[in-house]
PDB file of C-alpha atoms in Angstrom:
ATOM      1  CA  MET D   1       1.367  81.996  -9.686  1.00  0.00           C
ATOM      2  CA  PRO D   2      -2.268  81.607  -8.551  1.00  0.00           C
ATOM      3  CA  SER D   3      -2.754  80.575  -4.940  1.00  0.00           C
ATOM      4  CA  LEU D   4      -4.396  77.267  -4.109  1.00  0.00           C
ATOM      5  CA  PRO D   5      -7.710  77.280  -2.215  1.00  0.00           C
ATOM      6  CA  PRO D   6      -7.544  76.473   1.507  1.00  0.00           C
ATOM      7  CA  ASP D   7      -7.356  72.750   2.189  1.00  0.00           C
ATOM      8  CA  PRO D   8      -8.452  71.606   5.679  1.00  0.00           C
ATOM      9  CA  MET D   9      -6.360  68.461   5.310  1.00  0.00           C
ATOM     10  CA  ILE D  10      -3.138  70.522   5.107  1.00  0.00           C
ATOM     11  CA  ALA D  11      -3.326  71.213   8.858  1.00  0.00           C
ATOM     12  CA  ARG D  12      -1.748  67.925   9.930  1.00  0.00           C
ATOM     13  CA  ASP D  13      -0.719  66.641  13.349  1.00  0.00           C
ATOM     14  CA  LEU D  14       2.565  64.756  13.032  1.00  0.00           C
ATOM     15  CA  VAL D  15       3.293  64.788  16.783  1.00  0.00           C
ATOM     16  CA  GLY D  16       0.286  63.043  18.296  1.00  0.00           C
ATOM     17  CA  TYR D  17       0.745  61.803  21.864  1.00  0.00           C
ATOM     18  CA  GLY D  18       4.498  61.652  21.501  1.00  0.00           C
ATOM     19  CA  GLU D  19       6.217  59.565  24.147  1.00  0.00           C
ATOM     20  CA  ARG D  20       3.232  59.544  26.519  1.00  0.00           C
ATOM     21  CA  LEU D  21       1.105  56.604  25.400  1.00  0.00           C
ATOM     22  CA  PRO D  22      -2.583  57.127  26.220  1.00  0.00           C
ATOM     23  CA  ASP D  23      -4.646  54.397  27.848  1.00  0.00           C
ATOM     24  CA  PRO D  24      -7.227  53.061  25.359  1.00  0.00           C
ATOM     25  CA  MET D  25      -9.186  51.526  28.262  1.00  0.00           C
ATOM     26  CA  TRP D  26      -9.297  47.955  27.017  1.00  0.00           C
ATOM     27  CA  PRO D  27     -11.670  45.682  28.976  1.00  0.00           C
ATOM     28  CA  GLY D  28     -10.236  44.162  32.137  1.00  0.00           C
ATOM     29  CA  GLY D  29      -7.342  46.604  32.168  1.00  0.00           C
ATOM     30  CA  ALA D  30      -5.604  44.733  29.350  1.00  0.00           C
ATOM     31  CA  ARG D  31      -2.528  46.425  27.921  1.00  0.00           C
ATOM     32  CA  ILE D  32      -3.016  45.143  24.397  1.00  0.00           C
ATOM     33  CA  ALA D  33      -5.977  44.098  22.278  1.00  0.00           C
ATOM     34  CA  VAL D  34      -5.919  41.873  19.211  1.00  0.00           C
ATOM     35  CA  ASN D  35      -8.656  42.509  16.680  1.00  0.00           C
ATOM     36  CA  PHE D  36      -9.244  40.268  13.681  1.00  0.00           C
ATOM     37  CA  ASN D  37     -10.638  42.045  10.623  1.00  0.00           C
ATOM     38  CA  LEU D  38     -12.014  40.397   7.511  1.00  0.00           C
ATOM     39  CA  ASN D  39     -12.597  42.598   4.464  1.00  0.00           C
ATOM     40  CA  ILE D  40     -15.464  41.585   2.193  1.00  0.00           C
ATOM     41  CA  GLU D  41     -15.253  43.696  -0.960  1.00  0.00           C
ATOM     42  CA  GLY D  42     -16.045  41.414  -3.902  1.00  0.00           C
ATOM     43  CA  GLY D  43     -18.761  42.888  -6.071  1.00  0.00           C
ATOM     44  CA  GLY D  44     -18.258  46.390  -4.722  1.00  0.00           C
ATOM     45  CA  GLU D  45     -15.058  47.158  -6.606  1.00  0.00           C
ATOM     46  CA  ALA D  46     -14.757  49.397  -9.651  1.00  0.00           C
ATOM     47  CA  THR D  47     -15.856  47.375 -12.663  1.00  0.00           C
ATOM     48  CA  LEU D  48     -17.941  47.830 -15.767  1.00  0.00           C
ATOM     49  CA  ALA D  49     -20.240  45.190 -14.271  1.00  0.00           C
ATOM     50  CA  ASN D  50     -21.211  47.823 -11.671  1.00  0.00           C
ATOM     51  CA  GLY D  51     -21.827  50.474 -14.305  1.00  0.00           C
ATOM     52  CA  ASP D  52     -18.427  52.116 -13.797  1.00  0.00           C
ATOM     53  CA  GLN D  53     -16.360  53.538 -16.645  1.00  0.00           C
ATOM     54  CA  VAL D  54     -13.209  51.853 -15.318  1.00  0.00           C
ATOM     55  CA  SER D  55     -12.257  48.523 -13.759  1.00  0.00           C
ATOM     56  CA  GLU D  56      -9.744  47.697 -11.035  1.00  0.00           C
ATOM     57  CA  GLY D  57      -6.446  46.896 -12.725  1.00  0.00           C
ATOM     58  CA  MET D  58      -5.129  44.636  -9.952  1.00  0.00           C
ATOM     59  CA  PRO D  59      -6.723  43.025  -6.876  1.00  0.00           C
ATOM     60  CA  ASN D  60      -5.178  45.426  -4.365  1.00  0.00           C
ATOM     61  CA  ASP D  61      -5.382  49.027  -3.165  1.00  0.00           C
ATOM     62  CA  ILE D  62      -1.801  50.233  -3.720  1.00  0.00           C
ATOM     63  CA  GLY D  63      -2.566  52.531  -6.601  1.00  0.00           C
ATOM     64  CA  VAL D  64      -2.306  50.256  -9.613  1.00  0.00           C
ATOM     65  CA  GLU D  65      -3.709  51.962 -12.693  1.00  0.00           C
ATOM     66  CA  THR D  66      -7.327  51.155 -13.521  1.00  0.00           C
ATOM     67  CA  LYS D  67      -8.452  49.967 -16.947  1.00  0.00           C
ATOM     68  CA  THR D  68     -10.800  52.270 -18.854  1.00  0.00           C
ATOM     69  CA  GLY D  69     -13.734  50.872 -20.790  1.00  0.00           C
ATOM     70  CA  ARG D  70     -12.957  47.192 -20.277  1.00  0.00           C
ATOM     71  CA  ARG D  71     -13.467  44.429 -17.768  1.00  0.00           C
ATOM     72  CA  VAL D  72     -10.506  42.585 -16.223  1.00  0.00           C
ATOM     73  CA  PRO D  73     -11.474  38.910 -15.747  1.00  0.00           C
ATOM     74  CA  LEU D  74      -8.454  38.059 -13.569  1.00  0.00           C
ATOM     75  CA  VAL D  75      -9.252  40.787 -11.060  1.00  0.00           C
ATOM     76  CA  GLU D  76     -12.965  40.005 -11.050  1.00  0.00           C
ATOM     77  CA  SER D  77     -12.220  36.321 -10.372  1.00  0.00           C
ATOM     78  CA  VAL D  78     -10.073  37.182  -7.334  1.00  0.00           C
ATOM     79  CA  PHE D  79     -12.844  39.296  -5.832  1.00  0.00           C
ATOM     80  CA  GLU D  80     -15.389  36.583  -6.660  1.00  0.00           C
ATOM     81  CA  TYR D  81     -13.328  33.890  -4.925  1.00  0.00           C
ATOM     82  CA  GLY D  82     -13.394  35.851  -1.692  1.00  0.00           C
ATOM     83  CA  SER D  83     -17.164  36.086  -1.780  1.00  0.00           C
ATOM     84  CA  ARG D  84     -17.914  32.608  -3.163  1.00  0.00           C
ATOM     85  CA  ARG D  85     -15.525  30.562  -1.034  1.00  0.00           C
ATOM     86  CA  GLY D  86     -12.753  32.434   0.778  1.00  0.00           C
ATOM     87  CA  ALA D  87     -14.965  34.166   3.333  1.00  0.00           C
ATOM     88  CA  TRP D  88     -16.840  30.933   4.070  1.00  0.00           C
ATOM     89  CA  ARG D  89     -13.568  29.125   4.797  1.00  0.00           C
ATOM     90  CA  ILE D  90     -12.486  31.868   7.187  1.00  0.00           C
ATOM     91  CA  LEU D  91     -15.893  31.763   8.880  1.00  0.00           C
ATOM     92  CA  GLU D  92     -15.385  28.039   9.486  1.00  0.00           C
ATOM     93  CA  ILE D  93     -11.935  28.631  10.998  1.00  0.00           C
ATOM     94  CA  PHE D  94     -13.181  31.265  13.434  1.00  0.00           C
ATOM     95  CA  ARG D  95     -16.113  29.022  14.346  1.00  0.00           C
ATOM     96  CA  GLU D  96     -13.745  26.137  15.143  1.00  0.00           C
ATOM     97  CA  HIS D  97     -11.650  28.342  17.433  1.00  0.00           C
ATOM     98  CA  GLY D  98     -14.553  30.203  19.042  1.00  0.00           C
ATOM     99  CA  THR D  99     -13.056  33.553  18.044  1.00  0.00           C
ATOM    100  CA  ARG D 100     -14.890  36.663  16.932  1.00  0.00           C
ATOM    101  CA  VAL D 101     -13.955  38.796  13.937  1.00  0.00           C
ATOM    102  CA  SER D 102     -14.930  42.266  12.766  1.00  0.00           C
ATOM    103  CA  VAL D 103     -16.306  41.921   9.252  1.00  0.00           C
ATOM    104  CA  LEU D 104     -15.508  45.035   7.218  1.00  0.00           C
ATOM    105  CA  GLY D 105     -18.266  44.633   4.691  1.00  0.00           C
ATOM    106  CA  VAL D 106     -18.677  46.712   1.550  1.00  0.00           C
ATOM    107  CA  VAL D 107     -22.446  47.006   1.461  1.00  0.00           C
ATOM    108  CA  ARG D 108     -22.738  46.612  -2.306  1.00  0.00           C
ATOM    109  CA  SER D 109     -20.871  43.311  -1.857  1.00  0.00           C
ATOM    110  CA  LEU D 110     -23.078  42.056   0.970  1.00  0.00           C
ATOM    111  CA  GLU D 111     -26.248  42.981  -0.893  1.00  0.00           C
ATOM    112  CA  GLN D 112     -25.191  40.518  -3.594  1.00  0.00           C
ATOM    113  CA  ASN D 113     -24.397  37.768  -1.069  1.00  0.00           C
ATOM    114  CA  PRO D 114     -26.824  38.275   1.842  1.00  0.00           C
ATOM    115  CA  ASP D 115     -26.506  34.701   3.135  1.00  0.00           C
ATOM    116  CA  LEU D 116     -22.805  35.308   3.826  1.00  0.00           C
ATOM    117  CA  ALA D 117     -23.509  38.483   5.801  1.00  0.00           C
ATOM    118  CA  ARG D 118     -26.215  36.791   7.870  1.00  0.00           C
ATOM    119  CA  ALA D 119     -23.980  33.791   8.558  1.00  0.00           C
ATOM    120  CA  PHE D 120     -21.366  36.015  10.208  1.00  0.00           C
ATOM    121  CA  VAL D 121     -24.031  37.725  12.314  1.00  0.00           C
ATOM    122  CA  ARG D 122     -25.512  34.346  13.262  1.00  0.00           C
ATOM    123  CA  ASP D 123     -22.100  33.281  14.606  1.00  0.00           C
ATOM    124  CA  GLY D 124     -21.828  36.435  16.727  1.00  0.00           C
ATOM    125  CA  HIS D 125     -19.471  38.506  14.580  1.00  0.00           C
ATOM    126  CA  GLU D 126     -19.920  42.253  14.131  1.00  0.00           C
ATOM    127  CA  VAL D 127     -20.431  43.615  10.639  1.00  0.00           C
ATOM    128  CA  VAL D 128     -18.740  47.008  10.264  1.00  0.00           C
ATOM    129  CA  SER D 129     -19.647  49.201   7.321  1.00  0.00           C
ATOM    130  CA  HIS D 130     -16.765  49.312   4.849  1.00  0.00           C
ATOM    131  CA  GLY D 131     -18.639  51.871   2.757  1.00  0.00           C
ATOM    132  CA  TYR D 132     -21.109  51.299  -0.026  1.00  0.00           C
ATOM    133  CA  ARG D 133     -18.475  50.736  -2.716  1.00  0.00           C
ATOM    134  CA  TRP D 134     -14.858  49.574  -2.745  1.00  0.00           C
ATOM    135  CA  ILE D 135     -13.530  52.548  -4.689  1.00  0.00           C
ATOM    136  CA  ASP D 136     -11.059  55.383  -4.165  1.00  0.00           C
ATOM    137  CA  TYR D 137     -12.966  58.362  -2.739  1.00  0.00           C
ATOM    138  CA  VAL D 138     -10.185  60.933  -3.144  1.00  0.00           C
ATOM    139  CA  GLU D 139     -11.773  62.421  -6.265  1.00  0.00           C
ATOM    140  CA  VAL D 140     -15.393  61.360  -5.717  1.00  0.00           C
ATOM    141  CA  PRO D 141     -17.724  64.402  -5.541  1.00  0.00           C
ATOM    142  CA  GLU D 142     -18.933  65.239  -2.051  1.00  0.00           C
ATOM    143  CA  ASP D 143     -22.614  64.745  -2.885  1.00  0.00           C
ATOM    144  CA  VAL D 144     -21.914  61.294  -4.335  1.00  0.00           C
ATOM    145  CA  GLU D 145     -19.929  60.206  -1.278  1.00  0.00           C
ATOM    146  CA  ARG D 146     -22.657  61.522   1.020  1.00  0.00           C
ATOM    147  CA  GLU D 147     -25.214  59.461  -0.895  1.00  0.00           C
ATOM    148  CA  HIS D 148     -22.979  56.383  -0.694  1.00  0.00           C
ATOM    149  CA  ILE D 149     -22.762  56.754   3.092  1.00  0.00           C
ATOM    150  CA  ARG D 150     -26.542  56.958   3.294  1.00  0.00           C
ATOM    151  CA  GLN D 151     -26.905  53.927   0.993  1.00  0.00           C
ATOM    152  CA  ALA D 152     -24.457  51.952   3.130  1.00  0.00           C
ATOM    153  CA  VAL D 153     -26.281  52.714   6.377  1.00  0.00           C
ATOM    154  CA  ASP D 154     -29.698  51.982   4.895  1.00  0.00           C
ATOM    155  CA  GLY D 155     -28.446  48.882   3.088  1.00  0.00           C
ATOM    156  CA  LEU D 156     -26.863  47.248   6.142  1.00  0.00           C
ATOM    157  CA  THR D 157     -29.857  48.142   8.295  1.00  0.00           C
ATOM    158  CA  ALA D 158     -32.211  46.505   5.808  1.00  0.00           C
ATOM    159  CA  LEU D 159     -29.950  43.483   5.383  1.00  0.00           C
ATOM    160  CA  LEU D 160     -29.137  42.735   9.018  1.00  0.00           C
ATOM    161  CA  GLY D 161     -31.992  44.368  10.907  1.00  0.00           C
ATOM    162  CA  GLU D 162     -29.871  46.882  12.815  1.00  0.00           C
ATOM    163  CA  ARG D 163     -27.870  50.000  12.055  1.00  0.00           C
ATOM    164  CA  PRO D 164     -24.071  49.621  11.795  1.00  0.00           C
ATOM    165  CA  LEU D 165     -22.135  51.164  14.703  1.00  0.00           C
ATOM    166  CA  GLY D 166     -18.662  50.871  13.191  1.00  0.00           C
ATOM    167  CA  TRP D 167     -17.330  52.331   9.949  1.00  0.00           C
ATOM    168  CA  MET D 168     -14.087  52.080   7.994  1.00  0.00           C
ATOM    169  CA  THR D 169     -13.725  53.488   4.485  1.00  0.00           C
ATOM    170  CA  GLY D 170     -10.897  51.648   2.764  1.00  0.00           C
ATOM    171  CA  ARG D 171      -9.709  54.519   0.562  1.00  0.00           C
ATOM    172  CA  PRO D 172     -11.068  57.729   2.118  1.00  0.00           C
ATOM    173  CA  GLY D 173     -11.091  61.145   0.510  1.00  0.00           C
ATOM    174  CA  PRO D 174     -10.701  64.623   2.003  1.00  0.00           C
ATOM    175  CA  ASN D 175     -14.433  64.821   2.821  1.00  0.00           C
ATOM    176  CA  THR D 176     -14.915  61.357   4.304  1.00  0.00           C
ATOM    177  CA  ARG D 177     -14.441  62.078   7.996  1.00  0.00           C
ATOM    178  CA  ARG D 178     -16.603  65.191   7.957  1.00  0.00           C
ATOM    179  CA  LEU D 179     -19.393  63.415   6.092  1.00  0.00           C
ATOM    180  CA  LEU D 180     -19.342  60.550   8.598  1.00  0.00           C
ATOM    181  CA  ALA D 181     -19.580  63.063  11.443  1.00  0.00           C
ATOM    182  CA  GLU D 182     -22.551  64.679   9.722  1.00  0.00           C
ATOM    183  CA  GLU D 183     -24.255  61.297   9.352  1.00  0.00           C
ATOM    184  CA  GLY D 184     -23.583  60.470  13.004  1.00  0.00           C
ATOM    185  CA  GLY D 185     -24.532  57.343  14.926  1.00  0.00           C
ATOM    186  CA  PHE D 186     -21.146  55.596  14.826  1.00  0.00           C
ATOM    187  CA  SER D 187     -19.302  54.454  17.954  1.00  0.00           C
ATOM    188  CA  THR D 188     -15.994  54.194  16.080  1.00  0.00           C
ATOM    189  CA  THR D 189     -14.688  55.153  12.664  1.00  0.00           C
ATOM    190  CA  GLY D 190     -11.323  54.019  11.345  1.00  0.00           C
ATOM    191  CA  THR D 191     -11.310  56.609   8.568  1.00  0.00           C
ATOM    192  CA  PRO D 192      -8.470  57.478   8.780  1.00  0.00           C
ATOM    193  CA  SER D 193      -6.749  56.073  11.880  1.00  0.00           C
ATOM    194  CA  PRO D 194      -3.350  57.666  12.636  1.00  0.00           C
ATOM    195  CA  THR D 195      -3.345  56.477  16.269  1.00  0.00           C
ATOM    196  CA  ASN D 196      -3.568  53.289  18.317  1.00  0.00           C
ATOM    197  CA  CYS D 197      -6.756  54.542  19.953  1.00  0.00           C
ATOM    198  CA  PRO D 198      -9.986  53.612  18.161  1.00  0.00           C
ATOM    199  CA  THR D 199     -11.136  56.671  16.238  1.00  0.00           C
ATOM    200  CA  GLY D 200     -14.104  58.142  18.074  1.00  0.00           C
ATOM    201  CA  SER D 201     -13.137  56.635  21.435  1.00  0.00           C
ATOM    202  CA  ALA D 202     -12.018  58.520  24.522  1.00  0.00           C
ATOM    203  CA  CYS D 203      -8.568  57.432  25.708  1.00  0.00           C
ATOM    204  CA  ARG D 204      -7.590  58.109  29.294  1.00  0.00           C
ATOM    205  CA  PRO D 205      -4.547  60.283  30.013  1.00  0.00           C
ATOM    206  CA  ALA D 206      -1.175  58.696  29.425  1.00  0.00           C
ATOM    207  CA  ARG D 207       0.118  56.133  31.875  1.00  0.00           C
ATOM    208  CA  THR D 208       2.891  57.298  34.145  1.00  0.00           C
ATOM    209  CA  SER D 209       4.395  53.868  34.620  1.00  0.00           C
TER     210      SER D 209
END
């Protein structure tokens, strides 16, 4: 039987910090932080309308089979609702309560609805790069993913006037983390995030009490 090539992802850490919880250094010495995230992905999903060969088969990311060579109106309408109305309603709710949210924006989506992106920034919310496309990167060639990262950074910078500091790829592949490190310039990346500490942050040693 032929041997498989080395895979850097095979070396996995399933122990982590164990029983000794590290201190994530939340502001004011808080012991817990609540972060609201809003995903904006409509228009960035796999669809023939984006020049893809396949379309999302269902409006979720749990591995439902895609449809080859055809558009799926039901799925497209769900993504469109989020962009056309859903996100605006959520923006209004957070405005009423004076609460900030991290907007995980797929850049291809925001490019097609720039007023929505600017409205969140105007209200003081942070826009985090959610990648250039809302697709599964597990089998995407490395050079294509690298180009998508560059397009996402350039696109958000052009759209909002400043470079994104946060990043979270929704469906990362084996190259994603390394490519983000090569790009650099991010304060945190949630791609992937197998810990309670923000990826890229420096947690203090574990508390003793």
